[in-house]
Coordinates of C-alpha atoms and ligand atoms in Angstrom, one line a residue:
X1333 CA 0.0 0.0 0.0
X1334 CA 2.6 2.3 1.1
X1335 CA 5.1 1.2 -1.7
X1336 CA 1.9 1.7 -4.5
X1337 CA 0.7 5.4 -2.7
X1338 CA 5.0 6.0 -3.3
X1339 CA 4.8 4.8 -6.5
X1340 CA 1.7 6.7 -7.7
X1341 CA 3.2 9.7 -6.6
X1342 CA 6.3 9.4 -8.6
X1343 CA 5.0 8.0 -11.2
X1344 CA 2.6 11.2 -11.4
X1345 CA 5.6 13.8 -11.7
X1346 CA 6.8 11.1 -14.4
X1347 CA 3.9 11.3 -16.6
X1348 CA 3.6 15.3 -16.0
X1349 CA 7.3 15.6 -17.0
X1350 CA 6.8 12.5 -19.8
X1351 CA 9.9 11.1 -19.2
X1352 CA 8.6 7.7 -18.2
X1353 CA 7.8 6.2 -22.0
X1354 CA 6.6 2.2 -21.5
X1355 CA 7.0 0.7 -24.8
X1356 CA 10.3 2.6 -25.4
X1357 CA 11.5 0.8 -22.6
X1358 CA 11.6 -2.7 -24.1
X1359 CA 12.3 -1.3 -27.8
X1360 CA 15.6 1.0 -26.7
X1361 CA 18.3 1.4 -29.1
X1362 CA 20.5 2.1 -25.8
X1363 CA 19.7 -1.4 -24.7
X1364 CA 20.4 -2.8 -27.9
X1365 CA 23.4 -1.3 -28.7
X1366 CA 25.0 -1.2 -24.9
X1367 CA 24.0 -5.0 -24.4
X1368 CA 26.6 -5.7 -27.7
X1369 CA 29.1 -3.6 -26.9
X1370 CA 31.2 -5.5 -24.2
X1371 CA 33.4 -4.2 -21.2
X1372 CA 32.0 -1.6 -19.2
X1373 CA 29.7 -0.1 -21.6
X1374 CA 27.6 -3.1 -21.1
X1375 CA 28.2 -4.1 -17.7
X1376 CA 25.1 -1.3 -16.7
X1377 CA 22.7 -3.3 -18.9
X1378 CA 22.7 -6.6 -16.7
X1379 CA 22.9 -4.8 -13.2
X1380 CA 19.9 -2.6 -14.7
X1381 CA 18.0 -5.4 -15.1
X1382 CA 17.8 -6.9 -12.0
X1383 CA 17.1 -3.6 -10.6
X1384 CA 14.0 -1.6 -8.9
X1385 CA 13.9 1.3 -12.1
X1386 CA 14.0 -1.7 -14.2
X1387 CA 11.1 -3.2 -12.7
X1388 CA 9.6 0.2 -12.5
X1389 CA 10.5 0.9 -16.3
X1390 CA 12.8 3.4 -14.9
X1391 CA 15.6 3.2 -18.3
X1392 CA 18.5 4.0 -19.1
X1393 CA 17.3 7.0 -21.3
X1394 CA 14.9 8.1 -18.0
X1395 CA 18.3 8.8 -16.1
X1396 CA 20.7 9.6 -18.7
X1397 CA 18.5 11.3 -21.5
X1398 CA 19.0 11.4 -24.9
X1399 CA 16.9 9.5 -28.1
X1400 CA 15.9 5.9 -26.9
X1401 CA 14.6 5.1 -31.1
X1402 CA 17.5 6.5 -32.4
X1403 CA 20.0 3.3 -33.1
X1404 CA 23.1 5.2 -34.2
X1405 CA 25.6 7.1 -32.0
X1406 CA 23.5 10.1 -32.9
X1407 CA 20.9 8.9 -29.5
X1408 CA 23.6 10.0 -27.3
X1409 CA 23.5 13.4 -28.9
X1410 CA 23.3 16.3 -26.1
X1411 CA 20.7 17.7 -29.0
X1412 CA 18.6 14.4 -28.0
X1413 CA 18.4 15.7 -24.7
X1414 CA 21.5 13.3 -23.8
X1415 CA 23.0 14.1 -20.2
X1416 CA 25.6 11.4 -20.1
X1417 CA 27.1 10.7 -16.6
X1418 CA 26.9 13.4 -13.9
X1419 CA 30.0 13.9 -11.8
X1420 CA 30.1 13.3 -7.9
X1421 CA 28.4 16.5 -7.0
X1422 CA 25.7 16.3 -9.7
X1423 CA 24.2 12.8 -8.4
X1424 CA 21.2 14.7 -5.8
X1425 CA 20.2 16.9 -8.5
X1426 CA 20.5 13.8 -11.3
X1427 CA 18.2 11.2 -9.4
X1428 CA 16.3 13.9 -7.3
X1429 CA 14.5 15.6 -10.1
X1430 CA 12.2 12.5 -9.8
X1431 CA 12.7 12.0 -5.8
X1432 CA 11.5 15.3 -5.0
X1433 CA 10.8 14.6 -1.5
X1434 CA 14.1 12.3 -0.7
X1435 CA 16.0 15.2 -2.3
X1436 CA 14.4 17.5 -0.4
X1437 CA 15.1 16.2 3.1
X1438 CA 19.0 15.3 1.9
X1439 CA 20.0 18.3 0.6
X1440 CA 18.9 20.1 4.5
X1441 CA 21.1 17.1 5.5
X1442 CA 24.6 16.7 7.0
X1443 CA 25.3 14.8 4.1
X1444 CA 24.1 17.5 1.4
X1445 CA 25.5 20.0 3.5
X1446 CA 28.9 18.4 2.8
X1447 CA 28.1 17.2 -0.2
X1448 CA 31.3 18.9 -1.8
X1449 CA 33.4 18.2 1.2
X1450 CA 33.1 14.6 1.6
X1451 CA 29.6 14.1 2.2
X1452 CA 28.1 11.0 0.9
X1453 CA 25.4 11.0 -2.2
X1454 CA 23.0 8.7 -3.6
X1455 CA 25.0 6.4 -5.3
X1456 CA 27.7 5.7 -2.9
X1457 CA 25.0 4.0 -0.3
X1458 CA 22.3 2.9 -3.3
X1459 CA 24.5 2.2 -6.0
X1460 CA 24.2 3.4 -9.5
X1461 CA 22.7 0.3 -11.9
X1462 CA 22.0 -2.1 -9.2
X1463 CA 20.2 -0.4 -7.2
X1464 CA 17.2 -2.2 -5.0
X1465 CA 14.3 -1.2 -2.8
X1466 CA 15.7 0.1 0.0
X1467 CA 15.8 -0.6 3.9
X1468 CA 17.7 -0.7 6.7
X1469 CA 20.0 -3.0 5.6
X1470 CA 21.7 0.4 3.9
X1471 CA 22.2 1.2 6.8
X1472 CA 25.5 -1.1 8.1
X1473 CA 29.3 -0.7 9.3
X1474 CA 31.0 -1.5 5.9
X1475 CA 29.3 0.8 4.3
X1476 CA 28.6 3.7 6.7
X1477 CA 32.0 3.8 8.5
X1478 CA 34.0 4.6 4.9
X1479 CA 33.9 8.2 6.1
X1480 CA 32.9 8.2 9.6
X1481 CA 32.9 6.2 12.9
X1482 CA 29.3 4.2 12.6
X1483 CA 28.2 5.3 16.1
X1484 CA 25.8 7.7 15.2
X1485 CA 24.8 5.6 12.2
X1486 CA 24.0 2.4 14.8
X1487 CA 21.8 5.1 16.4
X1488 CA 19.8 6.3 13.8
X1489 CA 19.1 2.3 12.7
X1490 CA 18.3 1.1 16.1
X1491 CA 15.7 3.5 16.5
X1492 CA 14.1 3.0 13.1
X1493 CA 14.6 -0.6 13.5
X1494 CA 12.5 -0.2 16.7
X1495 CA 9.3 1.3 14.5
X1496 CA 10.0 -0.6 12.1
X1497 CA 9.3 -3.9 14.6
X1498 CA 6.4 -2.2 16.0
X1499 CA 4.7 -1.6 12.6
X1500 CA 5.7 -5.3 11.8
X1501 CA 3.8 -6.8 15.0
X1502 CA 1.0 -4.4 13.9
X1503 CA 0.4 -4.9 10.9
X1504 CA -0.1 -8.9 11.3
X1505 CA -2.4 -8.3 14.1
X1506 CA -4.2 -6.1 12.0
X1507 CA -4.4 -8.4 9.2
X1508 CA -5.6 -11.5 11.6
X1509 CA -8.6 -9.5 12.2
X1510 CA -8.9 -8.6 8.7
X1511 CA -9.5 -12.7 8.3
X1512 CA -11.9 -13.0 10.8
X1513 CA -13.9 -10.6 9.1
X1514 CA -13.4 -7.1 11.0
X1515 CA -13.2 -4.0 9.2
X1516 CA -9.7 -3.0 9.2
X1517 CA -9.3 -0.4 6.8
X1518 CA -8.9 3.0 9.1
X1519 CA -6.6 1.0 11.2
X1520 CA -4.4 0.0 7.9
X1521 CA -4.3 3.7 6.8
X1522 CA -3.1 4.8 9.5
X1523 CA -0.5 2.5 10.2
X1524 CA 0.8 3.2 6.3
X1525 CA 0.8 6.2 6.8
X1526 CA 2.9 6.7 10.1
X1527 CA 5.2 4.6 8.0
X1528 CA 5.5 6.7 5.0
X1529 CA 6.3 9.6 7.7
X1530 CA 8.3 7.4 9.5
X1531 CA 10.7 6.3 6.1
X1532 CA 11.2 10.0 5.3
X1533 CA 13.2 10.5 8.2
X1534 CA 16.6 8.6 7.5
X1535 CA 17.8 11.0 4.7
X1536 CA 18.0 14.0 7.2
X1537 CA 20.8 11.4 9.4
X1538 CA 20.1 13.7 12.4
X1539 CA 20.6 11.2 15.4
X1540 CA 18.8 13.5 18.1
X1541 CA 15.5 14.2 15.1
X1542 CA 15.3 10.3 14.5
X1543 CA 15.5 9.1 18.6
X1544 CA 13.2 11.8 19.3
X1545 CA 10.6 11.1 16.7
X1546 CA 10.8 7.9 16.8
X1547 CA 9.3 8.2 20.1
X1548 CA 6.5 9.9 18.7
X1549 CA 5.7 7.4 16.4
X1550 CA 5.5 4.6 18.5
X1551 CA 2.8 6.7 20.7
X1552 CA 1.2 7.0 17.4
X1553 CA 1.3 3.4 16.8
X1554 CA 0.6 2.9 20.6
X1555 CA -3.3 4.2 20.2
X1556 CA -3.7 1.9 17.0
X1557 CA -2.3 -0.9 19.1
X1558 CA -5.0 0.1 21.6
X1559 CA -7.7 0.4 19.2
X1560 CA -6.8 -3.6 17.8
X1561 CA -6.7 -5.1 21.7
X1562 CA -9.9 -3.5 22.2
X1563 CA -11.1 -5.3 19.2
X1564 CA -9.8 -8.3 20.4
X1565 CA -11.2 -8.3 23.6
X1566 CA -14.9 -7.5 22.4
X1567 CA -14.1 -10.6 20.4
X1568 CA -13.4 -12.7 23.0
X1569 CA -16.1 -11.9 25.0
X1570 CA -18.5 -12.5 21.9
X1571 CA -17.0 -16.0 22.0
X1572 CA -17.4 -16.3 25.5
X1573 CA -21.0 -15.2 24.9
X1574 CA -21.6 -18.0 22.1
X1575 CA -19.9 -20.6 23.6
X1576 CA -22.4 -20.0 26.6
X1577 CA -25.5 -20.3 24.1
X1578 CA -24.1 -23.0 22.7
X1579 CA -24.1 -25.1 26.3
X1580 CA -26.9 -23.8 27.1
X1581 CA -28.8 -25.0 23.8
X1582 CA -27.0 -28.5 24.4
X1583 CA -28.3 -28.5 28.0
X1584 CA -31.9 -27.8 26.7
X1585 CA -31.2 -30.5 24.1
X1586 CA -30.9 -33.3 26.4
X1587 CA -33.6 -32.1 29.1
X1588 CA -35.7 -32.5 26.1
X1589 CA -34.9 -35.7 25.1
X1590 CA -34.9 -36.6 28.6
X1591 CA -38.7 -35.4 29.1
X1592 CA -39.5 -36.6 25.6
X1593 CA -38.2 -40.3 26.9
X1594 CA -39.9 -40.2 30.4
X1595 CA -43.0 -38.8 29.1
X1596 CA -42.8 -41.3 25.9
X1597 CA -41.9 -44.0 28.3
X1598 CA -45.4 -43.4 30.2
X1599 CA -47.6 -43.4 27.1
X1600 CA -46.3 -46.2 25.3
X1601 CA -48.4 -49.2 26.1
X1602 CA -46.0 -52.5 26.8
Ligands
HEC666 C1 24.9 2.7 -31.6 C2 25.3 2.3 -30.3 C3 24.9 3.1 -29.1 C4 23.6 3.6 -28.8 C5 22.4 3.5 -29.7 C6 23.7 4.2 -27.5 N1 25.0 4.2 -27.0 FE1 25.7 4.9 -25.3 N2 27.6 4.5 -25.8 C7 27.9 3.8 -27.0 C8 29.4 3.8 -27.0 C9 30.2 3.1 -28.1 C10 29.9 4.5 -25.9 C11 31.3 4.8 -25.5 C12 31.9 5.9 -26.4 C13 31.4 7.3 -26.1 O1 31.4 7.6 -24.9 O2 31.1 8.0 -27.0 C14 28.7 5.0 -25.2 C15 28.7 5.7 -24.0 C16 27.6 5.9 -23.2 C17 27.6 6.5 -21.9 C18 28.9 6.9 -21.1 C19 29.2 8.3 -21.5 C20 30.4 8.8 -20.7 O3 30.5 10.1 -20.8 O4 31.1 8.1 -20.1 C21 26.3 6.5 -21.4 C22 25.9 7.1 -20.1 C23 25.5 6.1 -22.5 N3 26.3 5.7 -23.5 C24 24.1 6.0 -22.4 C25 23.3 5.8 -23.5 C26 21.9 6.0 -23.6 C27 21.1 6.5 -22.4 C28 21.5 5.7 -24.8 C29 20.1 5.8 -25.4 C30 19.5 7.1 -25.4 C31 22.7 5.2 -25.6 N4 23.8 5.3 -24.7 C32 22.6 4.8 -26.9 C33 27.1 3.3 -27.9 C34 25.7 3.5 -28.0
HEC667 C1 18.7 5.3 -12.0 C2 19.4 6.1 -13.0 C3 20.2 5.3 -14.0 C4 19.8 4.4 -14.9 C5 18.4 3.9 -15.1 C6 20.9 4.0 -15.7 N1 22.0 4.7 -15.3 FE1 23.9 4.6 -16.2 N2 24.6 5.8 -14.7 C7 23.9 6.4 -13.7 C8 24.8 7.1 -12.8 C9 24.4 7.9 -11.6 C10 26.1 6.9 -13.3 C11 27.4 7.5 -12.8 C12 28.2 6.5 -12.1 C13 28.5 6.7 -10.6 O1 28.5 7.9 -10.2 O2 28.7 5.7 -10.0 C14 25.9 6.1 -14.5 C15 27.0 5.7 -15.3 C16 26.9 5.1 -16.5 C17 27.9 4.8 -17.5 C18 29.4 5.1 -17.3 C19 30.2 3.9 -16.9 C20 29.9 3.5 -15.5 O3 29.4 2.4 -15.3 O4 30.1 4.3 -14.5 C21 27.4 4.1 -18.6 C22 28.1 3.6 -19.8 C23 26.0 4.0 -18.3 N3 25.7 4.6 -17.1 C24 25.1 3.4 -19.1 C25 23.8 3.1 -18.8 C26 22.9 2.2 -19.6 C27 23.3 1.5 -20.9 C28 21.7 2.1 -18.9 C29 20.5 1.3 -19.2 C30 20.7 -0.2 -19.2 C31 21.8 3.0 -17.7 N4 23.1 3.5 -17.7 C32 20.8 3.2 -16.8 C33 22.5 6.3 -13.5 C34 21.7 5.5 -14.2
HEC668 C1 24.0 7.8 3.7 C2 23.3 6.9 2.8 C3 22.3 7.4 1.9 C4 22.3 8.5 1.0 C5 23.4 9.5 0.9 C6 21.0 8.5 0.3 N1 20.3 7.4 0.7 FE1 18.4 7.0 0.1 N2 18.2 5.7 1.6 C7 19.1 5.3 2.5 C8 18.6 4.4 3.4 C9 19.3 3.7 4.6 C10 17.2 4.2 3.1 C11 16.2 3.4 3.9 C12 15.5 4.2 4.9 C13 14.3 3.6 5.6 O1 14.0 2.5 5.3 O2 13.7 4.2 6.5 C14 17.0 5.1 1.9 C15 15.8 5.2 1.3 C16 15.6 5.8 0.0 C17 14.4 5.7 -0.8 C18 13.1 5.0 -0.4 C19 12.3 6.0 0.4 C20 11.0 5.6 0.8 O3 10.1 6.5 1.0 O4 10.7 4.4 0.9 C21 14.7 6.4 -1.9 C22 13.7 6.7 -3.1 C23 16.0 6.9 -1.8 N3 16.5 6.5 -0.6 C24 16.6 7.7 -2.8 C25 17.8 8.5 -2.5 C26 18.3 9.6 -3.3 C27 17.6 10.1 -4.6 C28 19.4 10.1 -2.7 C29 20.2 11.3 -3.1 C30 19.5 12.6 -3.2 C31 19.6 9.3 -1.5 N4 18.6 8.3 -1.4 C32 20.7 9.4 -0.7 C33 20.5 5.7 2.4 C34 21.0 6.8 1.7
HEC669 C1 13.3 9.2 -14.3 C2 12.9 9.1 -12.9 C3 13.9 8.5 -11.9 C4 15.3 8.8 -11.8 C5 16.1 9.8 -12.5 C6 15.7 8.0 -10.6 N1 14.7 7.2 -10.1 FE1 14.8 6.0 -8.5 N2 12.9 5.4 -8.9 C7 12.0 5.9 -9.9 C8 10.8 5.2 -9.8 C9 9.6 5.4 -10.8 C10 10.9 4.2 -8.8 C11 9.9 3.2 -8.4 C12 8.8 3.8 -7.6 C13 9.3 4.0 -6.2 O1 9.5 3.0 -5.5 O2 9.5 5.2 -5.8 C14 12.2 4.4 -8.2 C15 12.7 3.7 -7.1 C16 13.9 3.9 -6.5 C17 14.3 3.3 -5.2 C18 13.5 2.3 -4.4 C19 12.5 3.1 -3.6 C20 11.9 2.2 -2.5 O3 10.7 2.4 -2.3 O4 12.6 1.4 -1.9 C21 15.5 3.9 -4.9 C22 16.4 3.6 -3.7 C23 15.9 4.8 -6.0 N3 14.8 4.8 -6.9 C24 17.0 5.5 -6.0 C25 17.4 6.3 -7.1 C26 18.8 6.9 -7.2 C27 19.9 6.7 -6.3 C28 18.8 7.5 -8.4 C29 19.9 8.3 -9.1 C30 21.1 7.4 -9.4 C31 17.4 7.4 -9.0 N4 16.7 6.7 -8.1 C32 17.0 8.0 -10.2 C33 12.3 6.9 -10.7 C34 13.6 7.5 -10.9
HEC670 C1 31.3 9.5 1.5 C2 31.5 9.6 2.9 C3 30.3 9.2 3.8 C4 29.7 8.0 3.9 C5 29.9 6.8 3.1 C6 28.7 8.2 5.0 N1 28.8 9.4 5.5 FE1 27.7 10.1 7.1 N2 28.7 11.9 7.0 C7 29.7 12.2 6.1 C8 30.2 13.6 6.3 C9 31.2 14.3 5.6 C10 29.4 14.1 7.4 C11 29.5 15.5 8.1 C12 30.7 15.5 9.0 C13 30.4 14.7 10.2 O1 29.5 15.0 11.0 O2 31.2 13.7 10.4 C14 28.5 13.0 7.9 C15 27.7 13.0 8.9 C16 26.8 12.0 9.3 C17 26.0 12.0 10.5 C18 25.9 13.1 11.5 C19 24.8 14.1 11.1 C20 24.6 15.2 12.1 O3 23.7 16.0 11.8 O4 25.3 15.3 13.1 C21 25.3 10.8 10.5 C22 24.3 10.4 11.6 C23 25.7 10.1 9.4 N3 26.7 10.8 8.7 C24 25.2 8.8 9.1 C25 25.7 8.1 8.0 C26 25.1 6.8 7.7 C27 23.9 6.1 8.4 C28 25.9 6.3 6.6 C29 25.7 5.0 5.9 C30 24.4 4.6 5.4 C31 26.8 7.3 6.3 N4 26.7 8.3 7.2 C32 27.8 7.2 5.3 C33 30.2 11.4 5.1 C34 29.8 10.1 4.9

């Protein structure tokens, strides 16, 4: 749900810029040509596939620009619209004119603060070709301590880690009552939507914004917890209730076969 309402959304500014072309996608001349070429120039093709823009129809073309129906060299004309490959400092601006929002929050960020002076950018913690849908697996030693200790880093996953659990637990329960034929679909928005709010705050990577929030969240998720055990509870006790009928209607059962027998047993004539 949360991955679709995402989605929608960027697929939106896609259509309204038109950059997002579906059949040009399987028919591009950069894919035909790159996948011959061999070495490096086709090493992106393979990684590409495999990877979340690919499922997403996200091609080469979207990123780099230029003609995707033009087969000779002449695609890769800056005339075409061709960007080629943006240097270190150009990455935020070169994936965030469709991630407005990630964008948004990194470039108010430590990391976009410094993005000239060290400070890390897109592809050094998604990757360029390969890149996946992302969690908090980004978020680990190798990776973050290249520039920096990883204490703050362990921070900033522990306490996302922690909503992230919560929302986990929450989410099955949610979808157990869903089974047993409750109306669940309130408690399901709300829960996406504290964690869309709750996945837009890594790219800021301010420890003392995350911790605090994060206790905000859970309270959030807290009174949707409530709102499920209550739930459950008034189930129970409906079950409690029906399982009392139902003794009750056995007991009456056999009091009136009982009566039925003795008063049978009377009539009957030997
Ligand atoms: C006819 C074959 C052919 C087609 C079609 C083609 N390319 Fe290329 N591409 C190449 C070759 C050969 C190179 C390496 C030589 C060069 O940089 O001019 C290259 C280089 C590149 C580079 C690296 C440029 C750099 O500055 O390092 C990118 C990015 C790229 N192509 C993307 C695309 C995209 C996107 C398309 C489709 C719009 C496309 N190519 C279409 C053959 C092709
Ligand atoms: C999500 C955006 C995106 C897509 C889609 C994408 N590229 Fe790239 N590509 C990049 C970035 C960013 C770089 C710069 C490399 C870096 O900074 O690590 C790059 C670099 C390259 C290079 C230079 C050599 C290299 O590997 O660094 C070539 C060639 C290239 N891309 C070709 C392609 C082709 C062919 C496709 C389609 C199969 C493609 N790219 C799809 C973002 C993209
Ligand atoms: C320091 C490493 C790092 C940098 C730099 C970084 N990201 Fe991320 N990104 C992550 C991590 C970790 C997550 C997962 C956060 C989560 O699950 O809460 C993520 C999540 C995302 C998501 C998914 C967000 C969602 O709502 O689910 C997108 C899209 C994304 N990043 C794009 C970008 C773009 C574009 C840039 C550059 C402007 C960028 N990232 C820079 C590490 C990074
Ligand atoms: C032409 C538009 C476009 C460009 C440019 C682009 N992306 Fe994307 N990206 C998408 C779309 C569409 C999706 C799939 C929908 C979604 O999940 O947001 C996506 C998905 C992602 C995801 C997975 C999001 C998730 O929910 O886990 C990450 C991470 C990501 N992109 C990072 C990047 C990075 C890094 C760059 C630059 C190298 C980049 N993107 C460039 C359109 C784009
Ligand atoms: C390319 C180098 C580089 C990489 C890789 C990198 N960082 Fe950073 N980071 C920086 C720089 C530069 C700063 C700003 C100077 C400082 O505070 O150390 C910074 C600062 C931070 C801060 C402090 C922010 C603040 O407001 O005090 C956090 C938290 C952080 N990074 C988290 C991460 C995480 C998480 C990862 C891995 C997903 C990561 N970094 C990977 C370069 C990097």
């Amino acid at each position: 749900m949360k991955r679709v309402m995402v989605q929608s959304a960027v697929l939106l500014c896609l259509l309204v810029v038109g950059v997002v072309d579906v059949d040009a996608a399987e028919k591009s001349s950069c894919l035909q040509c790159h996948a011959d070429l061999g070495g490096p120039l086709s090493k992106p093709v393979g990684l590409w596939q495999a990877s979340v823009h690919a499922e997403n129809r996200v091609s080469c073309h979207d990123c780099h620009g230029g003609d995707a129906s033009e087969l000779s060299m002449e695609a890769m004309s800056p005339v075409r619209g061709f960007i080629g490959v943006p240097k270190y400092g150009g990455v935020p601006d070169f994936c965030g004119r469709c991630h407005i929002g990630v964008k948004e929050d990194y470039d108010a960020s430590a990391h976009g603060l410094a993005l000239n002076n060290g400070g890390a950018q897109c592809v050094l913690c998604h990757g360029d070709h390969a890149i996946k849908q992302a969690d908090l697996d980004l978020i680990n030693e190798q990776s973050c301590s290249r520039c920096h200790e990883y204490d703050r880093a362990a921070k900033i996953r522990t306490a996302l880690a922690e909503v992230d659990s919560a929302i986990a637990l929450l989410d099955l329960e949610i979808k157990q009552l869903f089974r047993t034929g409750i109306a669940t679909r309130d408690m399901s928005g709300e829960l996406f939507s504290v964690r869309n709010d709750f996945h837009r705050l890594f790219h800021n990577v301010d420890v003392e914004a995350v911790t605090a929030q994060s206790a905000s969240f859970l309270e959030r998720l807290e009174k949707t917890s409530g709102r499920v055990d209550s739930i459950k509870s008034d189930l129970g006790q409906r079950k409690l209730i029906g399982a009392v009928v139902v003794v009750l209607l056995i007991a009456a059962g056999i009091l009136f076969l009982l009566l039925r027998r003795t008063y049978g047993e009377n009539k009957s004539p030997r």
